């Protein structure tokens, strides 16, 4: 083969190679309009609490808007929908993020770059949105420097808002879990906020008369004058202190109304007309001794 032919074939091969590489790269590097990048993180491991088991997302759009939200909960306990947060990044920051995407060539980064030998830690992902589709890269405790260069830079821009959001979710989850665990018998205010949880109620029994003498369930109601019987809660110190603080401004002209819930359902309302100063609170009044005893027994059965 002549030198000229060899040179011609070599030139053609180079042109073909450059065209293939160039075309493939060009298709992938066209970022989508609007949202073009999403960070996702999920904490994994046996020591993770139920309220921490979810995936946190941060969606970055080319106008600088960042949407922070959570999903994939092991169990979302509150009845309200999961809230969201937003933060605004500058045009320079958005451009820096795009430059880093190009610099580390996120378009072609391997799908799984995590540590496959570990079971505990944080699962991190970067999802890139392009004109031709999505590309995902990440894994458990990834140590890839190029990946972390972009991930850590973006997270540094939203760290404060992300921390506030995680704290808010944790508080909502813990409060709901606590209420659920203590909801057999508990006391709320008129706005349904729990004031005394079940573990702050030590006992339920009946008292009677003006002195609120402890009424024995086996006794006979033989008083000459009509006597009132009261279903009485014996509160733990924490429960008594909660009611004491809530009723400190209470009087006849400024009465407070509280609700008793039993087995996750509204039972009845009682009124307090003076500050609670003892560990006993009278929640139900009747002139029928048997009715009072039955109500106390019903509440005690739910309490324990």
Coordinates of C-alpha atoms in Angstrom, one line a residue:
X1 CA 0.0 0.0 0.0
X2 CA 1.4 3.4 -0.9
X3 CA 2.2 6.1 1.6
X4 CA -0.6 8.3 0.2
X5 CA -3.2 5.6 0.7
X6 CA -2.0 4.9 4.3
X7 CA -2.2 8.6 5.1
X8 CA -5.7 8.8 3.6
X9 CA -7.0 5.9 5.6
X10 CA -5.5 7.2 8.8
X11 CA -7.1 10.6 8.2
X12 CA -10.5 9.0 7.6
X13 CA -10.2 6.9 10.8
X14 CA -9.3 10.0 12.9
X15 CA -12.3 12.0 11.5
X16 CA -14.6 9.1 12.3
X17 CA -13.3 8.8 15.8
X18 CA -13.5 12.6 16.5
X19 CA -17.1 12.8 15.1
X20 CA -18.3 9.9 17.2
X21 CA -16.8 11.3 20.4
X22 CA -17.9 14.8 19.6
X23 CA -21.5 13.9 18.8
X24 CA -22.0 11.7 21.9
X25 CA -20.7 14.5 24.2
X26 CA -22.8 17.2 22.6
X27 CA -26.1 15.4 23.0
X28 CA -25.5 14.7 26.7
X29 CA -24.3 18.2 27.7
X30 CA -27.5 20.0 26.8
X31 CA -29.0 20.7 30.2
X32 CA -32.8 20.7 30.6
X33 CA -34.6 24.0 30.9
X34 CA -35.8 24.8 34.5
X35 CA -34.8 22.1 37.0
X36 CA -31.4 20.7 35.9
X37 CA -30.0 19.1 39.0
X38 CA -31.3 17.3 42.1
X39 CA -29.4 16.3 45.3
X40 CA -30.9 13.4 47.3
X41 CA -29.7 11.9 50.6
X42 CA -31.0 9.0 52.7
X43 CA -29.7 8.0 56.1
X44 CA -29.3 4.3 56.5
X45 CA -28.5 2.0 59.4
X46 CA -29.8 0.1 62.4
X47 CA -29.3 3.1 64.7
X48 CA -31.5 5.4 62.6
X49 CA -34.7 6.4 64.4
X50 CA -38.0 5.9 62.7
X51 CA -38.6 9.7 62.3
X52 CA -35.2 10.0 60.5
X53 CA -36.0 7.3 57.8
X54 CA -36.7 9.4 54.7
X55 CA -35.1 10.8 51.6
X56 CA -34.2 14.5 51.5
X57 CA -34.2 16.2 48.0
X58 CA -33.0 19.6 46.8
X59 CA -34.1 20.5 43.3
X60 CA -32.0 23.2 41.6
X61 CA -33.5 25.3 38.8
X62 CA -31.7 27.6 36.4
X63 CA -33.5 30.6 37.7
X64 CA -31.8 30.1 41.1
X65 CA -34.8 28.5 42.9
X66 CA -34.1 25.5 45.1
X67 CA -36.9 23.4 46.3
X68 CA -36.2 21.3 49.4
X69 CA -38.6 18.5 50.4
X70 CA -38.7 14.9 51.8
X71 CA -40.4 11.7 50.7
X72 CA -40.0 7.9 50.9
X73 CA -40.6 8.0 54.6
X74 CA -40.4 4.7 56.4
X75 CA -43.5 6.1 58.1
X76 CA -44.9 9.6 57.9
X77 CA -46.6 10.0 61.3
X78 CA -48.2 13.5 61.3
X79 CA -51.6 13.8 59.7
X80 CA -50.6 17.0 57.8
X81 CA -48.8 16.7 54.4
X82 CA -45.0 16.9 54.5
X83 CA -43.9 20.6 54.3
X84 CA -41.4 22.1 51.8
X85 CA -38.8 24.8 51.9
X86 CA -37.4 27.1 49.2
X87 CA -34.2 29.1 48.9
X88 CA -32.9 31.4 46.2
X89 CA -29.4 31.2 44.8
X90 CA -27.6 33.9 42.9
X91 CA -27.0 33.7 39.1
X92 CA -23.2 33.4 39.8
X93 CA -23.8 30.4 42.0
X94 CA -26.0 28.7 39.4
X95 CA -23.3 29.3 36.8
X96 CA -20.7 27.8 39.1
X97 CA -22.8 24.7 39.6
X98 CA -23.1 24.3 35.8
X99 CA -19.4 24.8 35.4
X100 CA -18.7 22.1 38.0
X101 CA -21.1 19.7 36.2
X102 CA -19.0 20.2 33.0
X103 CA -15.7 20.1 34.9
X104 CA -16.4 16.7 36.5
X105 CA -18.3 15.4 33.5
X106 CA -21.3 14.3 35.6
X107 CA -23.0 13.3 32.3
X108 CA -20.8 10.2 32.1
X109 CA -20.1 9.4 35.7
X110 CA -20.7 5.8 36.8
X111 CA -24.2 5.0 38.2
X112 CA -22.9 3.4 41.5
X113 CA -19.9 5.0 43.1
X114 CA -20.8 4.1 46.7
X115 CA -19.0 1.9 49.1
X116 CA -20.6 -1.6 48.7
X117 CA -18.9 -3.0 51.8
X118 CA -20.9 -0.7 54.2
X119 CA -24.4 -1.0 55.4
X120 CA -24.7 2.2 57.6
X121 CA -24.2 5.8 56.5
X122 CA -25.7 8.2 54.1
X123 CA -26.8 7.3 50.6
X124 CA -26.2 10.3 48.3
X125 CA -27.3 10.8 44.7
X126 CA -26.9 13.5 42.0
X127 CA -29.6 13.4 39.3
X128 CA -28.8 15.4 36.2
X129 CA -31.6 16.4 33.9
X130 CA -30.6 16.9 30.2
X131 CA -32.5 17.5 27.0
X132 CA -32.3 13.8 26.3
X133 CA -33.2 12.4 29.7
X134 CA -31.8 11.8 33.2
X135 CA -28.5 10.6 34.5
X136 CA -28.1 9.4 38.1
X137 CA -24.8 8.9 40.0
X138 CA -24.2 8.1 43.7
X139 CA -24.2 5.5 46.4
X140 CA -23.7 4.8 50.1
X141 CA -20.9 7.0 51.5
X142 CA -19.4 7.9 48.1
X143 CA -15.7 8.9 48.2
X144 CA -15.4 9.9 44.6
X145 CA -13.6 13.3 44.7
X146 CA -15.3 14.6 41.5
X147 CA -18.8 13.6 42.8
X148 CA -18.2 15.2 46.2
X149 CA -16.7 18.3 44.6
X150 CA -20.1 19.1 43.1
X151 CA -22.3 17.6 45.8
X152 CA -20.5 19.4 48.7
X153 CA -20.5 22.7 46.8
X154 CA -24.2 22.7 46.3
X155 CA -24.9 21.5 49.8
X156 CA -22.8 24.3 51.3
X157 CA -25.1 26.8 49.6
X158 CA -28.2 25.4 51.2
X159 CA -26.9 23.9 54.4
X160 CA -28.6 26.4 56.8
X161 CA -32.0 26.0 55.2
X162 CA -31.5 22.2 55.0
X163 CA -30.7 22.0 58.7
X164 CA -33.8 24.0 59.7
X165 CA -35.9 21.8 57.5
X166 CA -34.5 18.6 59.0
X167 CA -35.1 20.0 62.5
X168 CA -38.7 20.9 61.6
X169 CA -39.4 17.4 60.2
X170 CA -37.8 15.7 63.2
X171 CA -39.9 17.8 65.6
X172 CA -43.1 17.0 63.7
X173 CA -42.3 13.3 63.6
X174 CA -41.3 13.0 67.3
X175 CA -44.3 14.9 68.5
X176 CA -46.7 12.7 66.5
X177 CA -45.0 9.5 67.6
X178 CA -45.1 10.6 71.2
X179 CA -48.9 11.4 71.0
X180 CA -49.6 8.1 69.2
X181 CA -47.8 6.2 72.0
X182 CA -49.7 8.1 74.7
X183 CA -53.1 8.5 73.1
X184 CA -55.2 5.9 75.0
X185 CA -56.2 8.5 77.6
X186 CA -54.9 12.0 77.5
X187 CA -56.0 15.6 78.0
X188 CA -55.9 18.4 75.4
X189 CA -56.8 22.0 75.4
X190 CA -59.6 23.4 73.3
X191 CA -57.3 23.7 70.3
X192 CA -56.5 19.9 70.5
X193 CA -52.9 20.5 71.7
X194 CA -52.0 17.7 74.2
X195 CA -51.5 19.1 77.7
X196 CA -51.3 15.9 79.7
X197 CA -50.2 12.7 78.0
X198 CA -51.1 9.2 79.2
X199 CA -47.7 8.6 80.9
X200 CA -48.4 11.7 83.0
X201 CA -51.7 10.2 84.4
X202 CA -51.0 7.8 87.3
X203 CA -54.5 6.6 88.2
X204 CA -58.2 7.2 87.8
X205 CA -60.7 6.9 90.7
X206 CA -63.8 8.4 92.1
X207 CA -64.1 11.1 94.8
X208 CA -67.3 12.4 96.4
X209 CA -68.7 15.3 98.4
X210 CA -67.5 18.8 99.0
X211 CA -64.2 17.5 100.4
X212 CA -63.6 15.1 97.5
X213 CA -63.2 12.1 99.8
X214 CA -61.9 9.0 98.0
X215 CA -65.0 6.9 97.2
X216 CA -64.5 3.2 97.5
X217 CA -66.1 1.3 94.6
X218 CA -67.6 -1.3 96.9
X219 CA -69.3 1.3 99.1
X220 CA -73.0 2.1 99.0
X221 CA -74.2 5.6 98.3
X222 CA -76.3 6.2 101.4
X223 CA -75.7 9.9 102.1
X224 CA -78.8 11.8 103.3
X225 CA -78.1 14.8 101.2
X226 CA -77.5 14.7 97.4
X227 CA -73.8 14.0 96.9
X228 CA -71.8 14.7 93.7
X229 CA -69.3 12.1 92.5
X230 CA -66.2 13.0 90.5
X231 CA -64.1 10.9 88.2
X232 CA -60.6 12.0 89.3
X233 CA -57.2 11.8 87.6
X234 CA -54.2 11.4 89.8
X235 CA -51.5 13.2 87.8
X236 CA -47.7 12.6 87.8
X237 CA -45.7 15.7 88.7
X238 CA -45.0 16.5 85.0
X239 CA -48.8 16.4 84.2
X240 CA -49.7 18.5 87.2
X241 CA -47.0 21.1 86.4
X242 CA -48.3 21.3 82.7
X243 CA -51.8 22.0 83.9
X244 CA -50.6 24.3 86.6
X245 CA -48.8 26.4 84.0
X246 CA -51.7 26.4 81.6
X247 CA -54.3 27.4 84.3
X248 CA -52.3 30.0 86.1
X249 CA -54.6 32.8 85.0
X250 CA -57.8 30.8 85.4
X251 CA -60.8 32.1 87.4
X252 CA -64.6 32.1 87.4
X253 CA -64.6 34.8 84.7
X254 CA -61.8 33.2 82.7
X255 CA -62.5 29.5 82.8
X256 CA -60.5 27.0 80.8
X257 CA -62.0 24.0 78.9
X258 CA -60.1 20.8 78.4
X259 CA -60.9 17.6 76.5
X260 CA -60.3 14.1 77.5
X261 CA -59.5 11.6 74.7
X262 CA -59.9 7.9 75.2
X263 CA -58.7 5.2 72.8
X264 CA -58.1 7.8 70.1
X265 CA -61.6 9.3 70.3
X266 CA -63.1 12.3 72.1
X267 CA -64.7 11.3 75.4
X268 CA -65.9 14.5 77.2
X269 CA -65.0 18.1 78.1
X270 CA -64.3 19.4 81.6
X271 CA -64.0 23.0 82.9
X272 CA -61.3 24.4 85.3
X273 CA -62.2 27.7 87.1
X274 CA -59.1 28.1 89.2
X275 CA -55.4 27.3 88.9
X276 CA -54.5 23.6 89.4
X277 CA -52.4 23.4 92.5
X278 CA -52.5 19.7 93.3
X279 CA -51.9 16.4 91.5
X280 CA -55.6 15.6 91.5
X281 CA -57.9 17.0 88.8
X282 CA -61.7 16.3 88.7
X283 CA -62.7 15.6 85.1
X284 CA -66.2 14.2 85.3
X285 CA -69.1 15.0 87.6
X286 CA -72.3 13.2 88.3
X287 CA -74.8 12.5 91.1
X288 CA -74.9 8.8 90.2
X289 CA -72.3 6.8 92.1
X290 CA -72.6 3.8 89.8
X291 CA -72.1 6.0 86.7
X292 CA -69.0 7.6 88.2
X293 CA -67.5 4.2 89.1
X294 CA -68.3 2.8 85.7
X295 CA -66.7 5.8 84.0
X296 CA -63.6 5.7 86.2
X297 CA -63.2 1.9 85.5
X298 CA -63.6 2.5 81.7
X299 CA -60.9 5.1 81.7
X300 CA -58.6 3.1 84.0
X301 CA -58.9 0.1 81.6
X302 CA -57.8 2.3 78.7
X303 CA -55.1 3.8 80.8
X304 CA -53.5 0.5 81.6

